[in-house]
């Protein structure tokens, strides 16, 4: 009942706003007849003065008076009866539309497309019972952190959720806050570094390296940190050192590790000895790209990322078997907030790497991490 009362009040308020201009009569239109009468009376007085001074003869004055008198009588009748103005008729029709038809049309549209039977769901209740709605869960956590900005556990929980939702800048800030309040850990440092790398479309920046090196000091056998540090060497053009680092990771890897095929692919690529040309074919940034990205503004870096992504997309059309290229471009589209393109790239990649293959499983795992849909891609 309260809803309908509120709807009625809002409808009345909108109708009042629309009616106010229609209810104002033009001032000039209301005084037209009286103005004509005054003019004709002045003409009669002027005829009397002209006849008295001899400027006009009696017969001419009598004829002129008769004509002015006729016009004066006609103007007096028009003023008394009021002429039916077409503008007034349109005004009344507009008023009727606002008062009667507009609310009726709105009500019919709501009954046809709305849900009047749906129970009220205030924001406070949705936040208290979010269910499986990730956006409500995030909003609930954000509200809590707005009131308790020093809750390190809240930042620690929200940071990876931001990352999976593609909100990289928010994720980087959340990881930074969690590290500040709770201290560094391998998960926080690795997550922060990976977020910074995603913000740079795969470029392992100087800040990301610091995080990874600190993570290795806490846990020497951390394959995640070792992988990105090896990737940094490859991006710097230190191919021999990068290959040795990747080979060390492969030797230490447990059997069946899901990331082992990716490491082996880097080893095979580096073994080919094609220099920086191979890096470009894989869509990796060169050492010059990495150096340039360090001093770029956010807008310039986004433009560089977009250019690299466009170049990589063209290369993937010619070489769809480039697994690393597909993972890189999917992540890049998420960083650029082009999730529809990320989903399309994932589905295209799954045509080359079926969902039941090792590479396909890695693609599906990546999709889950980035919260993008793989629907239709595994067929």
Coordinates of C-alpha atoms in Angstrom, one line a residue:
X1 CA 0.0 0.0 0.0
X2 CA 2.8 2.4 0.9
X3 CA 4.3 1.8 -2.6
X4 CA 1.1 2.9 -4.4
X5 CA 0.7 5.9 -2.1
X6 CA 4.2 6.9 -3.0
X7 CA 3.5 6.4 -6.7
X8 CA 0.4 8.6 -6.5
X9 CA 2.3 11.4 -4.8
X10 CA 5.1 11.2 -7.4
X11 CA 2.5 11.2 -10.2
X12 CA 0.7 14.2 -8.7
X13 CA 4.0 16.1 -8.3
X14 CA 5.1 15.4 -11.9
X15 CA 1.6 16.4 -13.2
X16 CA 1.8 19.7 -11.2
X17 CA 5.2 20.5 -12.7
X18 CA 3.9 19.9 -16.2
X19 CA 0.6 21.8 -15.7
X20 CA 2.1 25.0 -14.3
X21 CA 3.3 26.4 -17.7
X22 CA 0.0 25.4 -19.3
X23 CA -2.1 27.2 -16.7
X24 CA -0.4 30.6 -17.4
X25 CA -2.4 32.6 -19.9
X26 CA -0.4 35.0 -22.2
X27 CA -0.8 38.5 -20.9
X28 CA -0.9 40.0 -24.3
X29 CA -3.7 37.7 -25.5
X30 CA -5.9 38.6 -22.5
X31 CA -5.8 42.4 -23.3
X32 CA -6.2 42.4 -27.1
X33 CA -9.9 43.4 -27.2
X34 CA -9.6 46.2 -24.6
X35 CA -6.7 47.6 -26.4
X36 CA -8.6 47.8 -29.7
X37 CA -11.6 49.6 -27.9
X38 CA -9.2 52.2 -26.5
X39 CA -7.7 52.9 -30.0
X40 CA -11.2 53.3 -31.6
X41 CA -12.3 55.7 -28.8
X42 CA -9.2 57.8 -29.3
X43 CA -9.9 57.9 -33.1
X44 CA -13.5 59.3 -32.3
X45 CA -12.0 62.0 -30.1
X46 CA -9.5 62.9 -32.8
X47 CA -12.3 63.2 -35.4
X48 CA -14.1 65.6 -33.1
X49 CA -11.0 67.8 -32.8
X50 CA -10.3 67.8 -36.6
X51 CA -14.0 68.7 -37.3
X52 CA -13.9 71.6 -34.8
X53 CA -10.7 73.0 -36.3
X54 CA -11.9 72.7 -39.8
X55 CA -9.4 70.1 -40.9
X56 CA -12.1 67.8 -42.1
X57 CA -15.6 68.5 -43.4
X58 CA -18.8 67.5 -41.6
X59 CA -19.8 64.9 -44.2
X60 CA -16.4 63.2 -44.2
X61 CA -16.3 63.4 -40.4
X62 CA -19.7 61.7 -40.2
X63 CA -18.7 58.9 -42.5
X64 CA -15.4 58.3 -40.6
X65 CA -17.3 58.3 -37.3
X66 CA -19.7 55.7 -38.6
X67 CA -16.9 53.4 -39.7
X68 CA -15.0 53.8 -36.4
X69 CA -18.2 53.3 -34.4
X70 CA -18.9 50.1 -36.4
X71 CA -15.4 48.8 -35.5
X72 CA -15.8 49.8 -31.9
X73 CA -19.1 47.9 -31.6
X74 CA -17.5 44.8 -33.1
X75 CA -14.5 45.0 -30.8
X76 CA -16.8 45.4 -27.8
X77 CA -18.7 42.3 -28.8
X78 CA -15.5 40.3 -29.2
X79 CA -14.3 41.5 -25.7
X80 CA -17.6 40.6 -24.1
X81 CA -18.0 37.1 -25.7
X82 CA -14.4 36.1 -25.9
X83 CA -13.2 34.6 -29.1
X84 CA -12.4 30.8 -29.2
X85 CA -8.6 30.9 -29.5
X86 CA -7.1 27.7 -31.1
X87 CA -4.1 28.0 -28.8
X88 CA -6.5 27.8 -25.8
X89 CA -8.1 24.6 -27.2
X90 CA -4.6 23.1 -27.6
X91 CA -3.8 24.2 -24.0
X92 CA -6.9 22.5 -22.6
X93 CA -6.1 19.3 -24.6
X94 CA -2.5 19.3 -23.2
X95 CA -3.9 19.7 -19.6
X96 CA -6.3 16.8 -20.1
X97 CA -3.4 14.6 -21.4
X98 CA -1.3 15.4 -18.4
X99 CA -4.1 14.9 -15.9
X100 CA -5.8 11.8 -17.3
X101 CA -3.8 10.1 -20.1
X102 CA -0.3 10.4 -18.8
X103 CA -0.9 8.6 -15.4
X104 CA -3.1 6.0 -17.2
X105 CA -0.3 5.2 -19.7
X106 CA 2.3 5.0 -17.0
X107 CA 0.1 2.7 -14.9
X108 CA -0.6 0.4 -17.9
X109 CA 3.1 0.2 -18.8
X110 CA 4.0 -0.7 -15.2
X111 CA 1.4 -3.4 -14.9
X112 CA 2.5 -4.9 -18.2
X113 CA 6.3 -4.8 -17.6
X114 CA 6.7 -4.3 -13.9
X115 CA 6.4 -6.6 -10.9
X116 CA 3.9 -5.1 -8.4
X117 CA 3.8 -8.4 -6.6
X118 CA 7.5 -8.4 -5.8
X119 CA 8.2 -7.8 -2.1
X120 CA 10.2 -4.8 -1.1
X121 CA 14.0 -5.4 -0.8
X122 CA 15.6 -2.4 0.9
X123 CA 19.4 -2.1 0.4
X124 CA 20.0 -2.8 4.1
X125 CA 18.2 -6.1 3.9
X126 CA 20.0 -7.1 0.7
X127 CA 23.3 -6.3 2.3
X128 CA 22.3 -8.3 5.4
X129 CA 21.3 -11.3 3.3
X130 CA 23.4 -11.2 0.1
X131 CA 23.1 -14.9 -0.8
X132 CA 25.3 -15.7 -3.8
X133 CA 25.2 -12.2 -5.2
X134 CA 28.9 -11.2 -5.5
X135 CA 28.2 -7.5 -6.1
X136 CA 26.2 -7.4 -2.8
X137 CA 29.0 -9.2 -1.0
X138 CA 31.5 -6.7 -2.3
X139 CA 29.2 -3.7 -1.4
X140 CA 28.8 -5.2 2.1
X141 CA 32.5 -5.5 2.5
X142 CA 33.1 -1.9 1.2
X143 CA 30.5 -0.5 3.6
X144 CA 32.3 -2.3 6.4
X145 CA 35.7 -1.0 5.4
X146 CA 34.4 2.6 5.0
X147 CA 33.4 2.5 8.7
X148 CA 36.5 0.5 9.7
X149 CA 39.4 1.4 7.3
X150 CA 42.0 -0.2 9.6
X151 CA 40.4 -3.7 9.4
X152 CA 43.3 -5.5 7.7
X153 CA 41.3 -8.8 7.5
X154 CA 38.6 -7.0 5.5
X155 CA 41.1 -5.7 3.0
X156 CA 42.8 -9.1 2.8
X157 CA 39.5 -10.7 2.0
X158 CA 38.4 -8.1 -0.6
X159 CA 41.7 -7.9 -2.5
X160 CA 41.5 -11.2 -4.4
X161 CA 37.7 -10.7 -5.0
X162 CA 38.5 -7.4 -6.7
X163 CA 41.1 -9.2 -8.8
X164 CA 38.7 -11.9 -10.0
X165 CA 36.1 -9.2 -10.8
X166 CA 38.6 -7.4 -13.0
X167 CA 38.8 -4.3 -10.7
X168 CA 42.6 -4.2 -10.8
X169 CA 43.2 -0.8 -9.4
X170 CA 40.9 -1.5 -6.4
X171 CA 42.6 -4.9 -6.0
X172 CA 46.1 -3.3 -5.9
X173 CA 44.9 -0.8 -3.3
X174 CA 43.3 -3.5 -1.2
X175 CA 46.5 -5.6 -1.3
X176 CA 48.5 -2.6 -0.3
X177 CA 46.2 -1.8 2.7
X178 CA 46.3 -5.5 3.8
X179 CA 50.1 -5.5 3.7
X180 CA 50.3 -2.2 5.6
X181 CA 47.9 -3.4 8.4
X182 CA 48.7 -7.1 8.6
X183 CA 52.2 -7.2 7.4
X184 CA 53.7 -9.0 4.3
X185 CA 52.9 -12.6 3.5
X186 CA 53.6 -14.7 0.4
X187 CA 49.9 -14.6 -0.6
X188 CA 49.6 -10.8 -0.2
X189 CA 52.9 -10.0 -1.8
X190 CA 52.3 -12.3 -4.7
X191 CA 48.7 -11.1 -5.2
X192 CA 49.8 -7.5 -5.1
X193 CA 52.6 -8.1 -7.6
X194 CA 50.3 -10.1 -9.9
X195 CA 47.8 -7.2 -9.8
X196 CA 50.4 -4.7 -10.7
X197 CA 51.5 -6.9 -13.6
X198 CA 47.9 -7.2 -14.8
X199 CA 47.6 -3.4 -14.7
X200 CA 50.6 -3.2 -17.0
X201 CA 49.2 -5.9 -19.3
X202 CA 51.8 -8.4 -18.4
X203 CA 54.8 -6.1 -17.9
X204 CA 56.6 -7.1 -14.7
X205 CA 57.3 -3.5 -13.4
X206 CA 60.0 -2.5 -10.9
X207 CA 57.4 -2.3 -8.1
X208 CA 56.1 -5.8 -8.9
X209 CA 59.7 -7.2 -8.8
X210 CA 60.2 -5.7 -5.3
X211 CA 57.1 -7.4 -4.1
X212 CA 58.1 -10.8 -5.6
X213 CA 61.7 -10.6 -4.3
X214 CA 60.3 -9.9 -0.8
X215 CA 57.9 -12.9 -1.2
X216 CA 60.9 -15.2 -2.1
X217 CA 62.6 -14.1 1.1
X218 CA 59.6 -15.3 3.1
X219 CA 59.2 -18.5 1.1
X220 CA 62.2 -19.6 -1.0
X221 CA 60.3 -22.4 -2.8
X222 CA 57.5 -20.1 -4.1
X223 CA 57.0 -21.0 -7.7
X224 CA 54.5 -18.2 -8.4
X225 CA 57.1 -15.5 -7.5
X226 CA 59.9 -17.4 -9.3
X227 CA 57.8 -17.6 -12.5
X228 CA 57.2 -13.8 -12.7
X229 CA 60.8 -13.0 -11.9
X230 CA 61.8 -15.3 -14.7
X231 CA 59.3 -13.6 -16.9
X232 CA 60.9 -10.3 -16.0
X233 CA 64.3 -11.5 -17.1
X234 CA 62.8 -12.6 -20.4
X235 CA 61.2 -9.2 -20.9
X236 CA 64.5 -7.5 -20.2
X237 CA 66.1 -9.5 -23.0
X238 CA 68.2 -11.7 -20.6
X239 CA 67.2 -14.9 -22.4
X240 CA 69.9 -17.2 -21.0
X241 CA 69.2 -16.2 -17.4
X242 CA 65.4 -16.4 -18.1
X243 CA 65.8 -19.9 -19.5
X244 CA 67.9 -21.1 -16.6
X245 CA 65.3 -19.6 -14.2
X246 CA 62.4 -21.4 -16.0
X247 CA 64.3 -24.7 -16.1
X248 CA 64.9 -24.4 -12.3
X249 CA 61.2 -23.9 -11.8
X250 CA 60.4 -27.0 -13.9
X251 CA 62.9 -29.2 -12.0
X252 CA 61.4 -28.2 -8.6
X253 CA 57.8 -28.5 -9.8
X254 CA 55.7 -31.4 -8.5
X255 CA 54.4 -33.9 -11.0
X256 CA 51.2 -32.8 -12.7
X257 CA 51.5 -29.1 -11.6
X258 CA 48.9 -27.1 -13.6
X259 CA 51.4 -24.3 -14.4
X260 CA 54.1 -26.7 -15.6
X261 CA 53.0 -26.6 -19.3
X262 CA 53.3 -22.9 -19.3
X263 CA 56.8 -23.0 -17.9
X264 CA 57.9 -25.6 -20.5
X265 CA 56.5 -23.4 -23.2
X266 CA 58.7 -20.6 -22.1
X267 CA 61.7 -22.9 -22.0
X268 CA 61.0 -24.1 -25.5
X269 CA 60.5 -20.6 -26.8
X270 CA 63.8 -19.4 -25.2
X271 CA 65.6 -22.4 -26.6
X272 CA 64.8 -21.4 -30.1
X273 CA 67.1 -18.4 -29.8
X274 CA 65.0 -16.1 -31.9
X275 CA 65.8 -13.0 -29.8
X276 CA 63.3 -10.3 -29.2
X277 CA 61.5 -11.1 -32.4
X278 CA 60.1 -14.2 -30.6
X279 CA 59.0 -12.1 -27.7
X280 CA 57.1 -9.9 -30.0
X281 CA 55.4 -12.9 -31.7
X282 CA 54.2 -14.1 -28.3
X283 CA 52.8 -10.7 -27.5
X284 CA 55.4 -10.1 -24.8
X285 CA 56.6 -6.5 -24.3
X286 CA 60.2 -5.9 -25.1
X287 CA 62.8 -4.5 -22.7
X288 CA 62.2 -1.1 -24.3
X289 CA 58.5 -1.4 -23.6
X290 CA 59.1 -2.3 -20.0
X291 CA 61.4 0.7 -19.5
X292 CA 59.0 3.1 -21.2
X293 CA 56.1 1.9 -19.1
X294 CA 57.8 2.8 -15.8
X295 CA 57.5 6.5 -16.4
X296 CA 54.1 6.6 -18.1
X297 CA 50.9 8.1 -16.8
X298 CA 47.9 5.8 -16.3
X299 CA 46.3 7.1 -19.5
X300 CA 49.4 6.7 -21.6
X301 CA 50.0 3.2 -20.2
X302 CA 46.4 2.2 -21.0
X303 CA 47.0 3.5 -24.6
X304 CA 50.2 1.4 -24.9
X305 CA 48.4 -1.6 -23.5
X306 CA 45.5 -1.2 -26.0
X307 CA 48.1 -1.0 -28.9
X308 CA 49.9 -4.1 -27.7
X309 CA 46.6 -6.0 -27.3
X310 CA 45.5 -5.0 -30.8
X311 CA 48.8 -6.2 -32.2
X312 CA 48.6 -9.4 -30.3
X313 CA 45.0 -10.0 -31.5
X314 CA 46.2 -9.7 -35.1
X315 CA 49.1 -12.2 -34.5
X316 CA 46.7 -14.7 -32.9
X317 CA 44.5 -14.7 -36.0
X318 CA 47.6 -15.9 -37.9
X319 CA 48.8 -18.2 -35.2
X320 CA 45.9 -19.5 -33.1
X321 CA 48.1 -22.2 -31.5
X322 CA 49.9 -19.6 -29.4
X323 CA 48.6 -20.6 -26.0
X324 CA 50.5 -18.0 -24.0
X325 CA 49.2 -15.3 -26.3
X326 CA 45.6 -16.3 -25.6
X327 CA 46.1 -16.2 -21.8
X328 CA 47.8 -12.8 -22.2
X329 CA 45.1 -11.3 -24.3
X330 CA 42.3 -12.6 -22.1
X331 CA 43.9 -10.9 -19.1
X332 CA 44.6 -7.8 -21.0
X333 CA 41.0 -7.4 -22.1
X334 CA 39.9 -7.7 -18.5
X335 CA 42.4 -5.1 -17.4
X336 CA 41.0 -2.8 -20.1
X337 CA 37.5 -3.5 -18.8
X338 CA 36.5 -5.1 -22.1
X339 CA 35.0 -8.3 -20.6
X340 CA 32.9 -9.2 -23.6
X341 CA 36.1 -9.3 -25.8
X342 CA 37.8 -11.4 -23.1
X343 CA 34.9 -13.9 -23.2
X344 CA 35.0 -13.9 -27.0
X345 CA 38.8 -14.5 -26.9
X346 CA 38.4 -17.3 -24.4
X347 CA 35.8 -19.1 -26.6
X348 CA 38.0 -18.7 -29.6
X349 CA 41.0 -20.1 -27.7
X350 CA 38.9 -23.1 -26.5
X351 CA 38.3 -24.0 -30.1
X352 CA 42.0 -24.6 -30.6
X353 CA 42.6 -25.9 -27.1
X354 CA 39.5 -28.1 -26.1
X355 CA 38.3 -27.9 -22.5
X356 CA 39.4 -31.5 -21.8
X357 CA 43.0 -30.8 -22.8
X358 CA 45.7 -29.5 -20.4
X359 CA 45.8 -26.1 -22.0
X360 CA 42.0 -26.0 -22.1
X361 CA 41.8 -26.7 -18.4
X362 CA 44.2 -23.9 -17.7
X363 CA 42.0 -21.5 -19.8
X364 CA 38.9 -22.5 -17.9
X365 CA 40.8 -22.0 -14.6
X366 CA 41.9 -18.6 -15.8
X367 CA 38.2 -17.8 -16.7
X368 CA 37.2 -18.7 -13.1
X369 CA 39.9 -16.5 -11.7
X370 CA 38.9 -13.5 -13.8
X371 CA 35.1 -14.2 -13.3
X372 CA 34.4 -14.4 -17.0
X373 CA 32.0 -16.8 -18.7
X374 CA 33.2 -19.7 -20.8
X375 CA 29.8 -20.6 -22.0
X376 CA 29.8 -22.1 -25.4
X377 CA 33.6 -22.1 -25.6
X378 CA 34.1 -25.8 -24.7
X379 CA 31.8 -27.1 -27.4

